[in-house]
Short mmCIF file of C-alpha atoms in Angstrom, two decimals:
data_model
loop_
_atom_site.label_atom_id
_atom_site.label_comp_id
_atom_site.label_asym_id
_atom_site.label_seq_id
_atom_site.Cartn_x
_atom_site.Cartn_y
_atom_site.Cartn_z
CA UNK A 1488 0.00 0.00 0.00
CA UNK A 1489 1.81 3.57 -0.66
CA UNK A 1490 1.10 6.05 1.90
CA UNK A 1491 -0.30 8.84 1.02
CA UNK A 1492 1.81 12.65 2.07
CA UNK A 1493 -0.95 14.96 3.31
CA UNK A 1494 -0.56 18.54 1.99
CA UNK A 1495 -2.45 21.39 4.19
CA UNK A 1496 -3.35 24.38 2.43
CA UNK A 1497 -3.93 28.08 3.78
CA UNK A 1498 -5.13 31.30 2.29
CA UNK A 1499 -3.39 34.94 3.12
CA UNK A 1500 -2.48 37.95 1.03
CA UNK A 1501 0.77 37.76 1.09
CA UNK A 1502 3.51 35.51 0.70
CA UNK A 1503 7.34 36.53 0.87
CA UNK A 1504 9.46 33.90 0.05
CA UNK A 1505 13.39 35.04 1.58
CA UNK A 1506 13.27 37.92 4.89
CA UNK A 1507 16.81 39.28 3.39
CA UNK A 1508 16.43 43.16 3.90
CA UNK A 1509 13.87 44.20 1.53
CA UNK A 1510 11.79 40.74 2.11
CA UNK A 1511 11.69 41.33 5.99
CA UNK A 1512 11.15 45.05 5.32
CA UNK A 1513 8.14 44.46 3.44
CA UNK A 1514 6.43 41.74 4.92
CA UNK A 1515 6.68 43.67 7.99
CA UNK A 1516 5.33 46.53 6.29
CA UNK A 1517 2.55 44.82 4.57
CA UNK A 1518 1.17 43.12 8.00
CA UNK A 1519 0.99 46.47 9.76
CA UNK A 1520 -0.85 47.56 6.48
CA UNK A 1521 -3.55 44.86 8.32
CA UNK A 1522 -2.59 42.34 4.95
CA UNK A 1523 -2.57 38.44 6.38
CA UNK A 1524 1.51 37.76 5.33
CA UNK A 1525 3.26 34.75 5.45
CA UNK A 1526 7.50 35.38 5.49
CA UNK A 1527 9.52 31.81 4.67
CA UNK A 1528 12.69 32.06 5.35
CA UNK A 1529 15.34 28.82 5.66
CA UNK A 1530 18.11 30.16 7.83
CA UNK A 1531 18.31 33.93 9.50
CA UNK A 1532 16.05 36.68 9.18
CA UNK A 1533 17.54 39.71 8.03
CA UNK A 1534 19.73 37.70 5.36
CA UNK A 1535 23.26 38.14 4.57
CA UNK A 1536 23.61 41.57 5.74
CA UNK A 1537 23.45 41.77 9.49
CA UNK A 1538 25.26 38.35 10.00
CA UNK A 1539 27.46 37.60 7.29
CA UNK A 1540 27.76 41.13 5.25
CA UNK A 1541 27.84 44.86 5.63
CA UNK A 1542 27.55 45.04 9.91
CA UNK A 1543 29.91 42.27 10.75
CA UNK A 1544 32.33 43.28 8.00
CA UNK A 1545 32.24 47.63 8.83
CA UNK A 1546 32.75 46.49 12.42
CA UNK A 1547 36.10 45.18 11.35
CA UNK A 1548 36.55 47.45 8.90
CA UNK A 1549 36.40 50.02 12.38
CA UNK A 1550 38.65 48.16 14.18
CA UNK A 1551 41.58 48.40 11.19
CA UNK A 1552 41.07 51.86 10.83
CA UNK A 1553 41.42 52.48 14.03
CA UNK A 1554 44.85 50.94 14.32
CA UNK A 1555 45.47 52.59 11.11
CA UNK A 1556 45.11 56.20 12.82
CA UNK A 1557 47.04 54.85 15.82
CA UNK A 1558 50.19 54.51 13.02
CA UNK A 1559 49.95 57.82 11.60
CA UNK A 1560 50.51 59.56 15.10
CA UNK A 1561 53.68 59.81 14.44
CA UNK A 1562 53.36 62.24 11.50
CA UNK A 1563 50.86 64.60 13.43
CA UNK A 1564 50.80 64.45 16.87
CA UNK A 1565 54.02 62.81 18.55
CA UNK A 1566 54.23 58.68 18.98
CA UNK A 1567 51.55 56.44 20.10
CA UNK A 1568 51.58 52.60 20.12
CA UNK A 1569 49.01 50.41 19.38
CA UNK A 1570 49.09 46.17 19.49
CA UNK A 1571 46.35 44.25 17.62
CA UNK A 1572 44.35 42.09 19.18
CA UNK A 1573 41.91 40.41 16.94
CA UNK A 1574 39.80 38.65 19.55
CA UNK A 1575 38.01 42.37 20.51
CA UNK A 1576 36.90 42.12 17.06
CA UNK A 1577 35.38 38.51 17.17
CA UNK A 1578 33.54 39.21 19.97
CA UNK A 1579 32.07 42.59 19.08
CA UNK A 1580 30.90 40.89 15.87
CA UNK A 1581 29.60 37.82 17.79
CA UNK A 1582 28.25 39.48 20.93
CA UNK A 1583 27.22 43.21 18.97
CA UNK A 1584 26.47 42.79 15.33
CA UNK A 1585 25.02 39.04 15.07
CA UNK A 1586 24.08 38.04 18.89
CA UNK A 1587 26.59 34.37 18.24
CA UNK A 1588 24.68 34.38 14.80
CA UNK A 1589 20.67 34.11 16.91
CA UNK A 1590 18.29 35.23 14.29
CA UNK A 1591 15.78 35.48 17.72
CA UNK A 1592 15.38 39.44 18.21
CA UNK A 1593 14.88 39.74 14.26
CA UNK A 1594 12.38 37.10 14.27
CA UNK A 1595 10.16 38.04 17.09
CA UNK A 1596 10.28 41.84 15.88
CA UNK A 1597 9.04 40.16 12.78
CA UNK A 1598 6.23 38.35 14.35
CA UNK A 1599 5.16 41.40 16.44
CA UNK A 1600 3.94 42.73 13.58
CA UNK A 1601 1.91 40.43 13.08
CA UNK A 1602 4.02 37.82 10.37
CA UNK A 1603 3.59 34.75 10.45
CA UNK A 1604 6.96 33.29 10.27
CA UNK A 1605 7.76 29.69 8.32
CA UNK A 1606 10.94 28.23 9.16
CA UNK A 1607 11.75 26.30 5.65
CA UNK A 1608 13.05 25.68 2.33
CA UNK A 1609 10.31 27.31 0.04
CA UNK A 1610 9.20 26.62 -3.27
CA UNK A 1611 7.27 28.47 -5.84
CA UNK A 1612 3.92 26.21 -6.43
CA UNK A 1613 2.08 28.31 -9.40
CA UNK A 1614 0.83 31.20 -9.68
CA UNK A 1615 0.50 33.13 -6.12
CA UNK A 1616 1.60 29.21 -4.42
CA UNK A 1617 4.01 28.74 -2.04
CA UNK A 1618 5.03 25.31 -0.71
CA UNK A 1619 6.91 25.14 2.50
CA UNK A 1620 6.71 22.15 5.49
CA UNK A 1621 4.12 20.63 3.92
CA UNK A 1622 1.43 23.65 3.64
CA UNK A 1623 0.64 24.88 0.28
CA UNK A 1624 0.30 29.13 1.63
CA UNK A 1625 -2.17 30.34 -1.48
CA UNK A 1626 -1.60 34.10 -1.92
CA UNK A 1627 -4.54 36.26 -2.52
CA UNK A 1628 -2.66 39.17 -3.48
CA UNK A 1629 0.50 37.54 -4.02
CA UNK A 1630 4.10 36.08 -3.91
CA UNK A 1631 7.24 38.35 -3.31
CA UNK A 1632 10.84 36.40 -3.78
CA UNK A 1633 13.67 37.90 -2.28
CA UNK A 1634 16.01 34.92 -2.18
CA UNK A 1635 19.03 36.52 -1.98
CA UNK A 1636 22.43 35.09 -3.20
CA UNK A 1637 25.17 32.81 -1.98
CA UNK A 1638 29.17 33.10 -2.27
CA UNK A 1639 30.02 31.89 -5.92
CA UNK A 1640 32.91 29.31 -5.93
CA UNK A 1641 35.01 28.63 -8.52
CA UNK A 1642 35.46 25.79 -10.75
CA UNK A 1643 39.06 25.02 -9.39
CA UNK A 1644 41.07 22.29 -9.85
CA UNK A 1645 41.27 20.82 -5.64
CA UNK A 1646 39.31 23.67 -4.09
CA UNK A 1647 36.30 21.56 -3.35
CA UNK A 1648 36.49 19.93 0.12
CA UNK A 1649 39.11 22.14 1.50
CA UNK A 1650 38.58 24.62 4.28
CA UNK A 1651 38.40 28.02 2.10
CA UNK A 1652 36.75 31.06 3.45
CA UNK A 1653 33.96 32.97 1.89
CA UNK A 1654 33.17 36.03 3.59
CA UNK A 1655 31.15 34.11 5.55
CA UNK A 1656 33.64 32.53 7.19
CA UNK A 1657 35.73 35.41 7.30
CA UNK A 1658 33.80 37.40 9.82
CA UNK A 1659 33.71 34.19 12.39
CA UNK A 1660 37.47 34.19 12.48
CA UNK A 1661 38.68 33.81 15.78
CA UNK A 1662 41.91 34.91 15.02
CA UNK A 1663 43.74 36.80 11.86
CA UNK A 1664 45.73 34.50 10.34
CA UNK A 1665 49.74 34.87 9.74
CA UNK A 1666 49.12 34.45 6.01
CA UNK A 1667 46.01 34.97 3.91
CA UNK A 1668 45.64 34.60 -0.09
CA UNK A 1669 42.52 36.74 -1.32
CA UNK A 1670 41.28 35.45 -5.22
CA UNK A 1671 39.02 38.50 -6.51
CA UNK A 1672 39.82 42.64 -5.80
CA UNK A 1673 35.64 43.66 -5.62
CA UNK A 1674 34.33 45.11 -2.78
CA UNK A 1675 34.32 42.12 -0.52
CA UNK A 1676 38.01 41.45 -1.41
CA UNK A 1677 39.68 44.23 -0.95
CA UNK A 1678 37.19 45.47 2.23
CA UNK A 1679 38.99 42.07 4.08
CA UNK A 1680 42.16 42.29 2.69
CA UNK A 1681 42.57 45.65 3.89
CA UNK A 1682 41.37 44.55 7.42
CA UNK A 1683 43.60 41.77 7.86
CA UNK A 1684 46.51 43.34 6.45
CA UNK A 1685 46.11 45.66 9.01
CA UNK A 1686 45.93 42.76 12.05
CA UNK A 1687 49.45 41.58 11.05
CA UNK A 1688 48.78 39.54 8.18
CA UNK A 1689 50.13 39.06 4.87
CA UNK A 1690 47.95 39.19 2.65
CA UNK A 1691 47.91 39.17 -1.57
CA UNK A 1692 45.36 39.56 -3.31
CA UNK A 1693 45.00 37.92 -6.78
CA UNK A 1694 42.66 39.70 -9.45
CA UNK A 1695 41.64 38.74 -12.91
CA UNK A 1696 41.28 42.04 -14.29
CA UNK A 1697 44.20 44.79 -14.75
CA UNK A 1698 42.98 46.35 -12.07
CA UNK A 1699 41.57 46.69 -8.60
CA UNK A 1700 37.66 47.42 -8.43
CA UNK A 1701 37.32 46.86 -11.89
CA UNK A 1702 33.43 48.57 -12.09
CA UNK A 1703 34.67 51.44 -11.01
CA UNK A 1704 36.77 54.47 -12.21
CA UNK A 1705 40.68 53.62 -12.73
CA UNK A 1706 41.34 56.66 -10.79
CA UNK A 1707 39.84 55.37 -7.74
CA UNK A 1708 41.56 51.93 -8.61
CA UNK A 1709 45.31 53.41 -8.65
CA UNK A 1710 44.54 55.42 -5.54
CA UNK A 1711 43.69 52.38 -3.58
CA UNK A 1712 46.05 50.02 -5.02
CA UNK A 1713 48.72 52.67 -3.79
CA UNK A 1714 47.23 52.29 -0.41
CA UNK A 1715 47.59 48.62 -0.50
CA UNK A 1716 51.18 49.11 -1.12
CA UNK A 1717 51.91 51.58 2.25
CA UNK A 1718 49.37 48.79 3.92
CA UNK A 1719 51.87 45.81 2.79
CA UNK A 1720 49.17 44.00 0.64
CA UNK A 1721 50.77 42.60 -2.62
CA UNK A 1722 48.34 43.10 -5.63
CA UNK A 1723 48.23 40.55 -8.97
CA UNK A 1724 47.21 41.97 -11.43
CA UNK A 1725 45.81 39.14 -14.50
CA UNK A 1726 46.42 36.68 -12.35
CA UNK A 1727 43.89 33.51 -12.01
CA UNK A 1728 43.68 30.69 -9.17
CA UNK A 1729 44.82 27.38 -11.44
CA UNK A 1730 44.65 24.83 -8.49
CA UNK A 1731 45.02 24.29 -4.87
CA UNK A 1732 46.49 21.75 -2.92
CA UNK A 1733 45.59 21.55 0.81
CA UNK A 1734 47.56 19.62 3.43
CA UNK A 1735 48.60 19.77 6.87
CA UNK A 1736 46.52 22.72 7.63
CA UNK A 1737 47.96 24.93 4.79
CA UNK A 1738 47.13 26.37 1.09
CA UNK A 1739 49.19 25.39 -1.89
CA UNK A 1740 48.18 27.87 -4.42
CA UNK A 1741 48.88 27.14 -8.34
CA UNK A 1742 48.71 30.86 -9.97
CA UNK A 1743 48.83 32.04 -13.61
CA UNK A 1744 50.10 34.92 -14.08
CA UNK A 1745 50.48 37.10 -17.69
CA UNK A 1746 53.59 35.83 -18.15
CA UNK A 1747 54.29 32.34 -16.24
CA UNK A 1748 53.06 31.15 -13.29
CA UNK A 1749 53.92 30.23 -9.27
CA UNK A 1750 52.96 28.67 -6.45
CA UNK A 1751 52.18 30.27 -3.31
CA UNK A 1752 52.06 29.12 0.16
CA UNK A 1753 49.19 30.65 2.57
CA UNK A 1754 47.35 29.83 5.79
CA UNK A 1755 43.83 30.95 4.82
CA UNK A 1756 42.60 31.16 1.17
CA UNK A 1757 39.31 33.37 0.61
CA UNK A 1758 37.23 32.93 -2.58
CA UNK A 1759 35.63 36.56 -2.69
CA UNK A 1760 34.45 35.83 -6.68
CA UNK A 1761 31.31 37.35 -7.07
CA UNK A 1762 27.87 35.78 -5.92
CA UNK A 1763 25.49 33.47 -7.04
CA UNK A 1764 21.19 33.92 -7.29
CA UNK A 1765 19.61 31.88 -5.23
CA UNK A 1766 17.31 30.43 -8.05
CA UNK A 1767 17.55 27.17 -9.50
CA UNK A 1768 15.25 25.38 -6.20
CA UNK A 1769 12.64 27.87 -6.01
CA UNK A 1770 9.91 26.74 -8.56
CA UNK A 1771 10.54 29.15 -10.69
CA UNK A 1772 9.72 26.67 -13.78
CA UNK A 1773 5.93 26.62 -12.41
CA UNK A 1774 5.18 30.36 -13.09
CA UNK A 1775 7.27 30.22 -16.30
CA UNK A 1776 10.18 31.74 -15.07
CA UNK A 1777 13.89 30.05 -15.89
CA UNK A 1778 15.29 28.68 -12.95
CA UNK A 1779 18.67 28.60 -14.40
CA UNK A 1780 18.61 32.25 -15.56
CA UNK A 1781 21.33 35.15 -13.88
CA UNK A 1782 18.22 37.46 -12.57
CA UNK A 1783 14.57 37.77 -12.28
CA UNK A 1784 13.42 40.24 -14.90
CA UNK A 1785 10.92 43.08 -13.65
CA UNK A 1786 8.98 45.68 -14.17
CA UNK A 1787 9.33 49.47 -12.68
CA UNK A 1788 7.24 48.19 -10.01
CA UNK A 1789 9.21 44.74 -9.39
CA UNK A 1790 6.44 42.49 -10.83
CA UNK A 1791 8.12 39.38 -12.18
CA UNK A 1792 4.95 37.96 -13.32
CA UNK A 1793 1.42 36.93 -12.42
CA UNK A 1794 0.76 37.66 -8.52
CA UNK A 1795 4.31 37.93 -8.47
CA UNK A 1796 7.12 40.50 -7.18
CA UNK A 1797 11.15 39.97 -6.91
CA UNK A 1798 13.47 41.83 -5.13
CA UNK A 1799 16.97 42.50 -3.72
CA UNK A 1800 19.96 40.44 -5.72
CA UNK A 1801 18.05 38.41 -7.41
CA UNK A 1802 16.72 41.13 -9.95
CA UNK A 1803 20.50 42.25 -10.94
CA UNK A 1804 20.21 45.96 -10.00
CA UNK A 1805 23.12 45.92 -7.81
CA UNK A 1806 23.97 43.62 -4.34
CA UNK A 1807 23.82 45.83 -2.24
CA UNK A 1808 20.99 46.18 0.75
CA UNK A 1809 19.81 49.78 0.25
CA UNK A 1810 18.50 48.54 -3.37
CA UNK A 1811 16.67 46.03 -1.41
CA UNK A 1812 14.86 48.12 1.21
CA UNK A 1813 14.06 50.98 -2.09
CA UNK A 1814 12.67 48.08 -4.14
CA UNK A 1815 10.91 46.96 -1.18
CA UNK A 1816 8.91 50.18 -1.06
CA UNK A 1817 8.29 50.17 -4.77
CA UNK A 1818 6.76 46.67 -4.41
CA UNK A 1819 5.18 47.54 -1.12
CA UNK A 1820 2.85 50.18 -2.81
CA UNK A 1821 1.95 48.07 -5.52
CA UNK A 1822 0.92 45.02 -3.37
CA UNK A 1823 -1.34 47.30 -1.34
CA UNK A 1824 -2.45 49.32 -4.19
CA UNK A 1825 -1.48 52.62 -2.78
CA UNK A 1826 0.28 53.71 -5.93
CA UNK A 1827 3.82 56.03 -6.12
CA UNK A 1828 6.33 56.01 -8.92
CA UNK A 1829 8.06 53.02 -10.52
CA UNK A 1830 11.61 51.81 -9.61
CA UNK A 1831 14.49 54.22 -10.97
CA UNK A 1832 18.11 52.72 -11.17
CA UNK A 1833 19.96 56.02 -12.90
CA UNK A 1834 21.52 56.96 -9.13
CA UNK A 1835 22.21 53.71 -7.40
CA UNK A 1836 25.13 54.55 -4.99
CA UNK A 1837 27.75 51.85 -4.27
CA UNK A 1838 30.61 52.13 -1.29
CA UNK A 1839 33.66 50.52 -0.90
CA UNK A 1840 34.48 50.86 2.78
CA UNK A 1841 37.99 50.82 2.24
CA UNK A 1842 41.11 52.96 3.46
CA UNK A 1843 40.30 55.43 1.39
CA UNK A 1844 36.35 54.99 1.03
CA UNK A 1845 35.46 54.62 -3.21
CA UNK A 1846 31.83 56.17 -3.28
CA UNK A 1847 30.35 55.90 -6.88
CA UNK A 1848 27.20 57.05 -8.37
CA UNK A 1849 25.51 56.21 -11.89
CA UNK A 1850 27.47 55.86 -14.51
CA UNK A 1851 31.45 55.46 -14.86
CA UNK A 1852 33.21 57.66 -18.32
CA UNK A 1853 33.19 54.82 -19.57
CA UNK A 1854 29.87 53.44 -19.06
CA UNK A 1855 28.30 56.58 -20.26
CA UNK A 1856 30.63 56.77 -23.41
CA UNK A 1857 29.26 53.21 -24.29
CA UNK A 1858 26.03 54.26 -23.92
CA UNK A 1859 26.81 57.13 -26.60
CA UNK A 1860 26.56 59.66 -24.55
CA UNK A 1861 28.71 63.41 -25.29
CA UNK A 1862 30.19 63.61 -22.01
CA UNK A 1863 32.59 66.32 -20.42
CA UNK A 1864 34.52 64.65 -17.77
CA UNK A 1865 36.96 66.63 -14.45
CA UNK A 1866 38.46 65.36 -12.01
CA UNK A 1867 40.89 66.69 -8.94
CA UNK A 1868 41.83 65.88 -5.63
CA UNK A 1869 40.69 66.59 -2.02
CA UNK A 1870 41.94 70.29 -1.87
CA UNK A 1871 43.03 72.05 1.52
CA UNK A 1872 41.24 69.51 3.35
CA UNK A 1873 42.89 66.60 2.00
CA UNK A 1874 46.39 68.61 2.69
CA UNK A 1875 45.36 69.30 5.94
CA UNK A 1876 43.76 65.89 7.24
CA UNK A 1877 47.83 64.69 6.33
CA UNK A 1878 48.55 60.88 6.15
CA UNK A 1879 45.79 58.93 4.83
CA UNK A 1880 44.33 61.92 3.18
CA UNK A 1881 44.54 60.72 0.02
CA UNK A 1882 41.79 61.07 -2.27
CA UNK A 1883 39.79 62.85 -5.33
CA UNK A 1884 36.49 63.36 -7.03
CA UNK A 1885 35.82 62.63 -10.55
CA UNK A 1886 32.45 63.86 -12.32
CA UNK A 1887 30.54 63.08 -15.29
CA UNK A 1888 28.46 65.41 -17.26
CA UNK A 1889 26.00 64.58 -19.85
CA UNK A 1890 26.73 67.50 -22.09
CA UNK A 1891 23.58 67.69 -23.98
CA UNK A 1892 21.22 67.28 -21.06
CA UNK A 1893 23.64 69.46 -18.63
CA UNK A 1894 23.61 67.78 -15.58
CA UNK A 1895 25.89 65.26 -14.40
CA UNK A 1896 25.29 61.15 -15.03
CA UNK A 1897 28.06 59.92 -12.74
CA UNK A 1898 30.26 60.40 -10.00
CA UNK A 1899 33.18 59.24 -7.97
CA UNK A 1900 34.08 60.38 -4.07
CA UNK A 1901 37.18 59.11 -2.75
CA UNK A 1902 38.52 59.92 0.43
CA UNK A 1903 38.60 59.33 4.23
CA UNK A 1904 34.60 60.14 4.11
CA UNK A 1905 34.35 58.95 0.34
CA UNK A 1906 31.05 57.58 0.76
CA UNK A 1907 29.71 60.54 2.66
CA UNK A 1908 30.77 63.06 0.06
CA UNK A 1909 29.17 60.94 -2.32
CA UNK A 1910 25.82 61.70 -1.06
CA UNK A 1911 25.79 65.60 -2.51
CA UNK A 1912 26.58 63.89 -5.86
CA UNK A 1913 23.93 61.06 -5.42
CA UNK A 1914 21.28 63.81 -5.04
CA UNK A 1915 22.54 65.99 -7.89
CA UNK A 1916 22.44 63.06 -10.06
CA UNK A 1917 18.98 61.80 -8.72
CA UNK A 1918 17.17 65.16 -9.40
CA UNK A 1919 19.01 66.07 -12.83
CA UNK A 1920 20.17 68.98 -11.39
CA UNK A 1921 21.86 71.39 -13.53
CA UNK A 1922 25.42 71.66 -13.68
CA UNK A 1923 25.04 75.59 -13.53
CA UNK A 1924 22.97 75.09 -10.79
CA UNK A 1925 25.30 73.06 -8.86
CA UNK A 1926 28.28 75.85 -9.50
CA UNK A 1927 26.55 78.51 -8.14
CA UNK A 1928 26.26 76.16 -4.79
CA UNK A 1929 28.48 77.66 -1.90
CA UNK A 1930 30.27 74.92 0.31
CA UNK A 1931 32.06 75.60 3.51
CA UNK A 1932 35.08 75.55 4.11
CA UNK A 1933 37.52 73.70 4.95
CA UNK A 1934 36.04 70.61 4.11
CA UNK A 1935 36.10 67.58 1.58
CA UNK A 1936 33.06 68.17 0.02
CA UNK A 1937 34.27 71.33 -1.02
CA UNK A 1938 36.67 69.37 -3.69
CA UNK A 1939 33.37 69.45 -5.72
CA UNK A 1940 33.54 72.63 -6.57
CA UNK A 1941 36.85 72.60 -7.95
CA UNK A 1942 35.88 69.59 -10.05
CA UNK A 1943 33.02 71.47 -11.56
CA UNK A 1944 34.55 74.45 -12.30
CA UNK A 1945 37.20 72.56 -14.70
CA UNK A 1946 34.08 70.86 -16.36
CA UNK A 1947 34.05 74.74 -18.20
CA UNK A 1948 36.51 73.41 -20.49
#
């Protein structure tokens, strides 16, 4: 006789399939909107960010910039000394940021709003369907997917079933390592190797491109590689990871280089690659969807298809947690039918939280010189404030100008408060604001936003 699996089924409004950022942002949002919403999530509410991502990682971040500052005493104010001790870092992350990684608070925050929280893998089950523990949740108004990413790992020859680090297991160290081999110079690769470096270890960094932060402007590349070099880091340049070898609790690293290759010997070996969509297990085939695609394609208001909204990473408009929570409020309105405008991408802000900071806004040169744009392009560095702020003061701001339209398209802050400064020329962008406009601005002084009127005054040219 075969036995017979019993499925349940319950009707709400809303189901949100992933609590990442935007997912617990608007499931929250929706229940105290007095919708019925179900949130599945399989491991911690909140997502990547708060345990694995951008709190853990700034609190270390912190930590090496402090010690940083402690080193350049001895150019500004006499001598001070300062010995690193990595375990005040472990436990700020584990005690602080992730509470020993306890999803608790976030989930009962999440439930006193009246979510009903799943604990499960779930799966797409049709249109407005979601199948999780053996309940079928049907959606009256709708599904929202925010499934987030995981750590992309390479096809390497011997790197499966060795002990490499992913950022995830980067911010659980216990202890910096002596030696530390870094494959990829993004964000996440050069944010760590940056912070280690700075706790005693050696640290390279291999990178496939010719340079460091390859989306963003070379400018800010050079500047921070040149950092890296006072910091000890060593930098390769079109360089890929061939192999590794693991044995008696080390790395064997096979690297080819441009012009031959070598091996390199290293504690700890972190695969900071890129990410990869959480897609192929969701159902995605049973609302038409490709489960094997790169990103869920949507509309200005997130709708991916029938009853259906997706958010965050998945939807390839940039991994970073801010583009959640604003997509999340797009998608909120249009799940409760309270109307607003649709998404806009044109002045997404991105931050490296590096020594310096690389803030960027819209579009590189060389993104809006693809795009065919007539552009007028300055750049300069930090001005009096930069001279006077001494070491680590390195820095500059590069605009972009459509010259047609006459405002600007893109932007790059970098500085000691790079991503801060960034946030004049994330509004200017935003509202189209005109370039003559923008000159006529005054800016106080002495500061490092001030740089930006320098910049636009050579745009006259």
């Amino acid at each position: 006789m075969v036995a017979t699996v019993m499925t349940r089924e319950q009707q709400v409004d809303v189901v949100v399939l992933g609590l990442g950022p935007g997912g617990e942002h608007l499931a929250t949002e929706a229940a105290r909107a007095g919708l019925r919403v179900v949130g599945v999530e399989a491991h911690l509410v909140g997502g990547v960010c708060p345990y694995y991502g951008c709190i853990p990682s700034k609190m270390m971040l912190r930590a090496a910039g402090a010690l940083a500052e402690a080193r350049r005493v001895g150019g500004l104010a006499g001598s001070a000394e300062a010995a690193p001790d990595w375990s005040a870092v472990a436990r700020r992350i584990r005690e602080e940021a992730t509470d020993d990684w306890d999803d608790g608070a976030a989930a009962q925050r999440l439930e006193d709003a009246g979510v009903t929280l799943v604990r499960g893998h779930g799966r797409l089950d049709g249109p407005g369907v979601v199948a999780v523990a053996g309940t079928r949740y049907v959606a009256r108004r709708g599904v929202v997917l925010n499934t987030g990413t995981t750590p992309g790992v390479l096809p390497v020859e011997g790197l499966e079933g060795t002990p490499f680090w992913t950022n995830r297991d980067a911010v659980r160290a216990e202890q910096a390592p002596a030696s530390l081999l870094v494959v990829g110079g993004g964000p996440v690769g050069c944010e760590l190797a940056q912070t280690f470096a700075r706790f005693g270890t050696r640290v390279t960094i291999v990178e496939g491109a010719d340079r460091l932060l390859s989306a963003d402007e070379p400018e800010a590349s050079d500047l921070l590689a040149r950092s890296f070099a006072r910091d000890g880091i060593q930098v390769l340049l079109g360089t890929r990871l061939a192999s590794v070898r693991h044995a008696d609790g080390r790395f064997t690293a096979t690297l080819e280089g441009p012009d031959d290759s070598l091996e390199l010997d290293t504690d700890r070996l972190l695969i900071a690659t890129g990410r990869t969509p959480n897609l192929p297990d969701i159902g995605l085939e049973t609302v038409g969807l490709d489960p094997h695609a790169e990103s869920v394609a949507t509309d200005g208001y997130l709708r991916a298809g029938d009853r259906l909204w997706a958010l965050g990473d998945i939807t390839g408009k940039g991994p970073y947690t801010h583009v959640s929570m604003y997509q999340a409020g797009v998608a909120l309105r249009d799940v409760t039918g309270s109307g607003g405008p649709e998404a806009s991408y044109h002045a997404v802000p991105r931050v490296t939280f590096t020594d310096p900071e690389v803030g960027a806004v819209g579009l590189t040169e060389r993104e809006a010189r693809d795009c065919g744009l007539d552009v007028r392009v300055a750049s300069g560095g930090l001005g009096s404030r930069g001279w006077l702020h001494g070491p680590g003061g390195d820095g500059l701001v590069k605009v972009v100008e459509d010259r047609a339209a006459g405002h600007l398209v893109g932007a790059t802050s970098v500085g000691p408060t790079g991503g801060e400064v960034l946030s004049m020329l994330a509004t200017a962008i935003h509202a189209r604001v005109p370039t003559d406009v923008l000159r006529e601005q005054v800016l106080a002084f002495p500061t490092f936003h001030r740089a930006v009127s320098a910049v636009l005054a050579d745009l006259e040219g």
